[in-house]
Structures are given as C-alpha cells and as structure tokens.
Amino acid sequence: AGFVTMAGVRKRAQAPPPVVPLYTLWPGKNRFACGGRLMTGPKEDDNFRIVTLALIVLPMALFMWGAGVDLYDEMRPLFVTLCVLFSLTLVFLFLTSYLDPGIEPRVPGGQQENGQSLRKRVVDGVTITEMWCWTCKIYRLPGTSHCRDCDNCVNDWDHHCPFVGNCIGRRNYGFFTGFITCVSLSAAVMGASCIVVTAGDEWREHFSPSRVASMAVAAVMLFTLFIAVVLGCFTCFHMALICSNATTKEWCKAKDRRNLVRRNRMYRVLCACFEPSKLELRKPVPNPNVHVDVAVSDSGEGGGYTELL
C-alpha cells in the first residue's frame, strides 16, 4: 500500500472537473447567472442598462418624496395604479433582460448541403428559403438573424436593445412589448399625478416653503410627460408591427413575408414567451481543458460526449 502525500491531495483537489455545464463554455458574448438559469447580453450593454434603471427608479423616488403622500390622500386609485405600473415595468424589464430571447443552438462541425448557402424546403405546402450561418453552422429559418452584438442566431430577431441588455426575439418580444407599454403608461400616469397634486390647494399650503420639493415635482412632471410622448410613439410603432406580423428588421428592409411560414405575431406576443428554450445550458459536457480517456464498453464501442453549443 502506498502513501498519499498532501501535495498529491492538493493537486487532485485543484484539478479542473472533467465535466462542466454547457453555459460555462458558451461561445457567444452572453453572460449567465444562477447556474445558467438566467442569461443576458454582452458586458458593453451594462452602462445602458444602468441608465435605463436609473431613469425608471429616480423619477418615481422623487415623486414619492415630493408628492406621494398628497396623491395618496387626494386620489388613492391613481396612486395604486401608478404603483402597479411601476412594479410591472420592473418585472417586464427583468424578464426581457435575463431570459433566452430565442437563440438557436450552434452545431459545431455542421456542413452545408451540397455546398449551398441557401436551402429550400417545403413546409405545409409552402416553399421557404433557409440561409446558412457560417458562425453557428446551421441553416437559419425565415425570420432568424445572427446578432452581431451577442454573436448568436436568434429566432424571430427583432433588434438588439442595449437599454435592456439583450436581443429582442421570439421568446422575449412579448415581455419587451409589455415593458415599453408599462413605461409609457406609468410615465403618463406620473405626469398626470403631478398635475393633479400641484393643482390642489394643499400643495401650496404644504409645499410652498420647500422649493426643493416643488422643483423636483415640476422636473418629474416635465420629464415623464416627455417620456410618455416619445415611448408612446415607440409603443404604437410596435403595435403596428404586431398587426402586420412583422419584425423591426423586416419592416426596415421591407421584406416580402408571403413565403414565411410561422404563427401570427399575436401568438408570439402572448404565447411564444412561454415556449421552452432550445438551449440546454445546464447540460454536462466534457471540459476541453481536461484530457478524458475514452472508455470502451463491453461491445467494444467507444463512449463519449456529443458537443452541442
């Protein structure tokens, strides 16, 4: 019997595991949290996301500090509506930022069919054209595009939004629509609340000595009304896209959608967000930094892993 030295124990303890979760080897620019359960976009979007969060939270904090009590006393239903819209805004922002937008799995080593970059298939009696992606090694379905910011092919790719830090695609477009809608409505309600509070007699009685609170509420009113108009127009634009069953990219390029075979936009807004992800980010795969000997089974065939990114 041999002796095990402390150096040998330490070496084995520090050795990398032979198998790791798939998300730790992800080739794109995404980042992951909670053991691969949450994913977001590249690090370059962090500053934009902080600005987005600040523009949502700070006006609400200033309003509650300057006029929240008065609004609660004078018009409680409006106060409750504002709080609900603010909460929904944060929820939709989180879901949009940290869920898989509909990324198509990569196939390392994938090959083109007959060396062709375009492939035609018949689906439900309609001929569709799929384009080859040289990065992901897959044929992209109609409506799928490769995002340069995240370096992934995303199903029903609408655009990459740095303000939420993620791509907007099939699995989070509904959450994104809910986010911009709630932001527009909450800004409009907050602006209206400022008008209601400042028009009352109690405002002059309670807040006339405090110029800081008065200026804060006035600034919040102007800012929120401006945001309500701008984001309101942006929300109406996406509602028009929903009605026309198009994405932002397709609208910009004026693509003919008659050869696209997929469910209507309303389904993708209300239901596609709850479709299961195609990514198996927590799936164990071999660690490329560790040499693993291939085990031979009783049948004489080698065992191993199939890498699918």
Coordinates of C-alpha atoms in Angstrom, one line a residue:
A1 CA 0.0 0.0 0.0
G2 CA 1.3 3.4 -0.9
F3 CA 1.1 6.7 1.0
V4 CA -0.9 9.7 -0.3
T5 CA 1.1 12.9 0.1
M6 CA -0.5 16.2 0.9
A7 CA 0.9 17.5 -2.4
G8 CA -1.0 14.8 -4.3
V9 CA -4.2 15.5 -2.4
R10 CA -3.8 19.2 -3.1
K11 CA -3.1 18.6 -6.8
R12 CA -6.2 16.4 -7.2
A13 CA -8.3 19.0 -5.3
Q14 CA -7.2 21.7 -7.6
A15 CA -7.7 19.7 -10.8
P16 CA -10.5 21.0 -13.0
P17 CA -13.6 18.9 -13.3
P18 CA -13.8 16.6 -16.3
V19 CA -17.4 17.7 -16.9
V20 CA -18.8 21.2 -16.8
P21 CA -22.2 22.8 -17.6
L22 CA -22.6 23.9 -21.2
Y23 CA -23.1 27.6 -20.3
T24 CA -19.5 27.8 -19.0
L25 CA -18.3 27.0 -22.5
W26 CA -20.7 29.2 -24.3
P27 CA -19.0 30.7 -27.5
G28 CA -21.2 33.8 -27.7
K29 CA -21.0 37.1 -25.9
N30 CA -23.8 36.3 -23.4
R31 CA -23.3 36.1 -19.7
F32 CA -25.0 33.8 -17.2
A33 CA -26.3 33.8 -13.7
C34 CA -27.9 31.4 -11.2
G35 CA -26.2 28.4 -12.6
G36 CA -27.2 29.1 -16.2
R37 CA -30.8 29.7 -15.4
L38 CA -30.5 33.4 -16.4
M39 CA -28.7 34.8 -19.4
T40 CA -28.2 38.3 -20.6
G41 CA -26.2 40.2 -23.3
P42 CA -22.7 41.4 -23.6
K43 CA -20.8 43.5 -21.0
E44 CA -20.9 46.5 -23.3
D45 CA -24.6 47.0 -22.5
D46 CA -24.2 47.3 -18.8
N47 CA -23.9 51.1 -18.8
F48 CA -27.0 51.5 -21.0
R49 CA -28.9 49.2 -18.6
I50 CA -27.9 51.2 -15.6
V51 CA -29.1 54.4 -17.3
T52 CA -32.4 52.6 -18.1
L53 CA -32.9 51.5 -14.5
A54 CA -32.0 55.0 -13.2
L55 CA -34.4 56.7 -15.5
I56 CA -37.2 54.4 -14.2
V57 CA -36.4 54.5 -10.5
L58 CA -35.2 58.1 -9.9
P59 CA -38.4 59.9 -11.1
M60 CA -40.5 57.5 -9.1
A61 CA -38.4 58.1 -6.0
L62 CA -38.5 61.9 -6.4
F63 CA -42.2 61.9 -7.0
M64 CA -42.9 59.8 -3.9
W65 CA -40.7 62.0 -1.9
G66 CA -42.2 65.3 -3.1
A67 CA -45.9 64.4 -3.7
G68 CA -46.6 60.8 -2.9
V69 CA -48.4 61.4 0.3
D70 CA -50.6 64.1 -1.3
L71 CA -51.6 61.9 -4.2
Y72 CA -52.4 59.1 -1.8
D73 CA -54.7 61.4 0.2
E74 CA -56.3 63.1 -2.7
M75 CA -56.7 60.3 -5.3
R76 CA -55.9 56.9 -3.9
P77 CA -56.9 54.9 -7.1
L78 CA -54.4 56.9 -9.2
F79 CA -51.7 56.2 -6.6
V80 CA -52.4 52.5 -6.6
T81 CA -52.4 52.5 -10.5
L82 CA -49.0 54.2 -10.5
C83 CA -47.5 51.7 -8.1
V84 CA -48.8 48.7 -10.1
L85 CA -47.5 50.1 -13.4
F86 CA -44.1 50.8 -11.8
S87 CA -43.9 47.2 -10.4
L88 CA -44.9 45.7 -13.8
T89 CA -42.3 47.8 -15.5
L90 CA -39.5 46.4 -13.3
V91 CA -40.8 42.8 -13.8
F92 CA -41.0 43.1 -17.6
L93 CA -37.6 44.7 -17.7
F94 CA -36.1 41.8 -15.7
L95 CA -37.8 39.2 -17.9
T96 CA -36.7 40.9 -21.1
S97 CA -33.1 41.3 -19.9
Y98 CA -32.4 37.9 -18.4
L99 CA -34.2 35.3 -20.4
D100 CA -33.2 33.5 -23.6
P101 CA -34.5 35.6 -26.5
G102 CA -34.9 32.5 -28.7
I103 CA -31.3 31.6 -29.5
E104 CA -30.8 28.8 -32.0
P105 CA -28.3 26.1 -30.8
R106 CA -25.0 26.0 -32.6
V107 CA -23.8 22.8 -34.3
P108 CA -20.0 22.7 -34.3
G109 CA -18.8 20.9 -37.4
G110 CA -22.1 21.4 -39.2
Q111 CA -21.8 21.1 -43.0
Q112 CA -23.7 22.7 -45.8
E113 CA -25.9 20.6 -48.0
N114 CA -24.2 20.2 -51.4
G115 CA -22.1 23.2 -50.5
Q116 CA -25.1 25.5 -50.9
S117 CA -25.6 28.6 -48.8
L118 CA -29.3 28.6 -49.5
R119 CA -31.6 25.7 -48.9
K120 CA -35.2 25.4 -50.0
R121 CA -37.8 23.3 -48.1
V122 CA -41.5 22.8 -48.4
V123 CA -43.3 23.4 -45.1
D124 CA -47.1 23.0 -45.0
G125 CA -47.2 23.2 -48.8
V126 CA -45.2 26.4 -48.9
T127 CA -41.6 26.7 -50.1
I128 CA -39.3 28.5 -47.7
T129 CA -35.7 29.5 -48.1
E130 CA -33.2 29.0 -45.3
M131 CA -29.8 30.8 -45.2
W132 CA -26.6 29.2 -43.9
C133 CA -24.9 30.9 -41.0
W134 CA -21.1 30.5 -41.1
T135 CA -20.7 31.2 -37.4
C136 CA -23.4 28.9 -35.9
K137 CA -23.1 26.3 -38.7
I138 CA -26.8 26.0 -39.1
Y139 CA -29.4 26.9 -41.7
R140 CA -31.5 29.8 -40.4
L141 CA -35.2 29.6 -40.5
P142 CA -37.0 32.6 -42.2
G143 CA -37.1 35.5 -39.7
T144 CA -34.0 34.2 -37.9
S145 CA -30.9 36.5 -37.9
H146 CA -27.4 36.5 -36.5
C147 CA -27.0 39.3 -33.9
R148 CA -23.5 40.8 -34.1
D149 CA -23.8 42.2 -30.6
C150 CA -24.5 38.8 -28.9
D151 CA -22.9 36.6 -31.6
N152 CA -25.9 34.3 -31.8
C153 CA -28.6 33.3 -34.3
V154 CA -31.9 34.4 -32.7
N155 CA -35.3 33.2 -33.9
D156 CA -37.7 36.0 -35.0
W157 CA -34.9 38.5 -34.3
D158 CA -36.4 42.0 -33.9
H159 CA -33.4 44.0 -32.8
H160 CA -30.7 44.2 -30.2
C161 CA -31.6 46.6 -27.4
P162 CA -28.7 47.8 -25.3
F163 CA -31.1 49.6 -22.9
V164 CA -32.3 46.2 -21.7
G165 CA -29.0 44.5 -22.4
N166 CA -30.4 41.7 -24.6
C167 CA -31.6 40.7 -28.0
I168 CA -35.3 41.0 -28.7
G169 CA -36.5 37.8 -30.3
R170 CA -39.2 35.2 -30.2
R171 CA -39.0 34.3 -26.5
N172 CA -38.9 37.8 -25.0
Y173 CA -40.7 40.0 -27.5
G174 CA -43.9 39.8 -25.6
F175 CA -42.1 40.8 -22.4
F176 CA -40.4 43.7 -24.3
T177 CA -43.8 44.9 -25.6
G178 CA -45.1 44.8 -22.0
F179 CA -42.1 46.7 -20.8
I180 CA -42.4 49.6 -23.2
T181 CA -46.2 49.7 -22.7
C182 CA -45.9 49.9 -18.9
V183 CA -43.1 52.5 -19.1
S184 CA -45.3 54.7 -21.4
L185 CA -48.4 54.3 -19.2
S186 CA -46.5 54.8 -15.9
A187 CA -44.9 58.0 -17.3
A188 CA -48.3 59.3 -18.4
V189 CA -49.9 58.5 -15.1
M190 CA -47.0 60.0 -13.1
G191 CA -47.2 63.2 -15.2
A192 CA -50.9 63.4 -14.7
S193 CA -50.4 62.8 -11.0
C194 CA -48.0 65.7 -10.8
I195 CA -50.6 67.9 -12.4
V196 CA -53.3 66.7 -10.0
V197 CA -51.2 67.3 -7.0
T198 CA -49.8 70.7 -8.0
A199 CA -53.3 72.0 -8.9
G200 CA -54.6 71.4 -5.4
D201 CA -54.8 73.9 -2.6
E202 CA -53.0 71.5 -0.2
W203 CA -49.9 71.6 -2.4
R204 CA -49.5 75.4 -1.9
E205 CA -50.2 75.1 1.8
H206 CA -47.8 72.2 2.5
F207 CA -45.0 72.7 -0.1
S208 CA -44.7 76.4 -0.8
P209 CA -41.9 76.7 1.8
S210 CA -40.0 73.9 0.3
R211 CA -38.6 75.0 -3.1
V212 CA -36.6 71.7 -3.4
A213 CA -39.8 69.6 -3.4
S214 CA -41.6 71.9 -5.7
M215 CA -38.8 72.0 -8.3
A216 CA -38.4 68.2 -8.0
V217 CA -42.1 67.5 -8.8
A218 CA -42.0 70.1 -11.6
A219 CA -39.0 68.4 -13.1
V220 CA -40.6 65.0 -12.8
M221 CA -43.7 66.2 -14.5
L222 CA -41.9 67.6 -17.5
F223 CA -39.7 64.6 -17.8
T224 CA -42.4 62.0 -17.5
L225 CA -44.7 63.8 -20.0
F226 CA -41.8 63.9 -22.5
I227 CA -41.1 60.2 -22.0
A228 CA -44.8 59.3 -22.3
V229 CA -44.9 61.0 -25.7
V230 CA -41.7 59.5 -27.0
L231 CA -42.2 56.0 -25.8
G232 CA -45.9 56.2 -26.6
C233 CA -45.0 56.7 -30.2
F234 CA -42.5 53.8 -30.0
T235 CA -45.1 51.6 -28.4
C236 CA -47.6 52.4 -31.2
F237 CA -44.9 51.5 -33.8
H238 CA -44.5 48.1 -32.3
M239 CA -48.3 47.6 -32.1
A240 CA -48.4 48.3 -35.8
L241 CA -45.7 45.7 -36.3
I242 CA -47.8 43.2 -34.3
C243 CA -50.8 43.9 -36.5
S244 CA -48.7 43.5 -39.7
N245 CA -47.0 40.3 -38.4
A246 CA -43.5 41.8 -39.0
T247 CA -40.3 42.4 -37.0
T248 CA -38.4 45.7 -36.9
K249 CA -35.7 44.3 -39.2
E250 CA -38.3 43.1 -41.7
W251 CA -40.0 46.4 -41.7
C252 CA -36.8 48.3 -42.2
K253 CA -35.8 46.1 -45.2
A254 CA -39.4 45.9 -46.5
K255 CA -39.2 42.1 -46.8
D256 CA -41.9 40.2 -48.5
R257 CA -43.5 38.0 -45.9
R258 CA -45.7 35.9 -48.0
N259 CA -43.2 33.0 -48.0
L260 CA -42.7 33.0 -44.3
V261 CA -44.4 30.0 -42.5
R262 CA -44.9 30.7 -38.8
R263 CA -47.6 31.5 -36.4
N264 CA -49.0 35.0 -36.3
R265 CA -47.5 37.8 -34.3
M266 CA -50.2 37.9 -31.7
Y267 CA -49.4 34.3 -30.8
R268 CA -45.7 35.2 -30.5
V269 CA -46.5 38.2 -28.3
L270 CA -48.9 36.3 -25.9
C271 CA -47.7 32.7 -26.0
A272 CA -44.2 32.3 -27.5
C273 CA -42.6 33.8 -24.4
F274 CA -43.6 30.6 -22.5
E275 CA -42.2 28.2 -25.1
P276 CA -39.3 26.1 -23.8
S277 CA -35.8 27.2 -24.7
K278 CA -33.9 25.2 -27.3
L279 CA -30.7 25.7 -25.3
E280 CA -29.6 23.1 -22.7
L281 CA -27.4 25.4 -20.8
R282 CA -27.1 23.2 -17.7
K283 CA -26.3 20.1 -19.7
P284 CA -23.0 18.5 -18.7
V285 CA -20.3 18.5 -21.4
P286 CA -16.7 17.5 -21.4
N287 CA -14.2 20.1 -20.1
P288 CA -11.9 20.9 -23.0
N289 CA -9.1 21.8 -20.5
V290 CA -9.1 18.2 -19.2
H291 CA -7.9 15.2 -21.1
V292 CA -10.5 12.4 -20.7
D293 CA -9.7 8.9 -21.8
V294 CA -12.4 7.4 -24.0
A295 CA -13.9 4.4 -22.1
V296 CA -14.5 1.2 -24.1
S297 CA -17.8 -0.5 -23.5
D298 CA -18.4 -4.3 -23.5
S299 CA -19.5 -4.1 -27.1
G300 CA -16.1 -2.6 -28.0
E301 CA -17.5 0.8 -29.0
G302 CA -16.1 4.0 -27.6
G303 CA -18.2 6.1 -25.3
G304 CA -18.1 9.9 -25.1
Y305 CA -20.0 13.1 -25.3
T306 CA -21.6 14.9 -28.2
E307 CA -20.8 18.6 -28.0
L308 CA -23.7 20.8 -29.0
L309 CA -23.4 24.5 -28.4

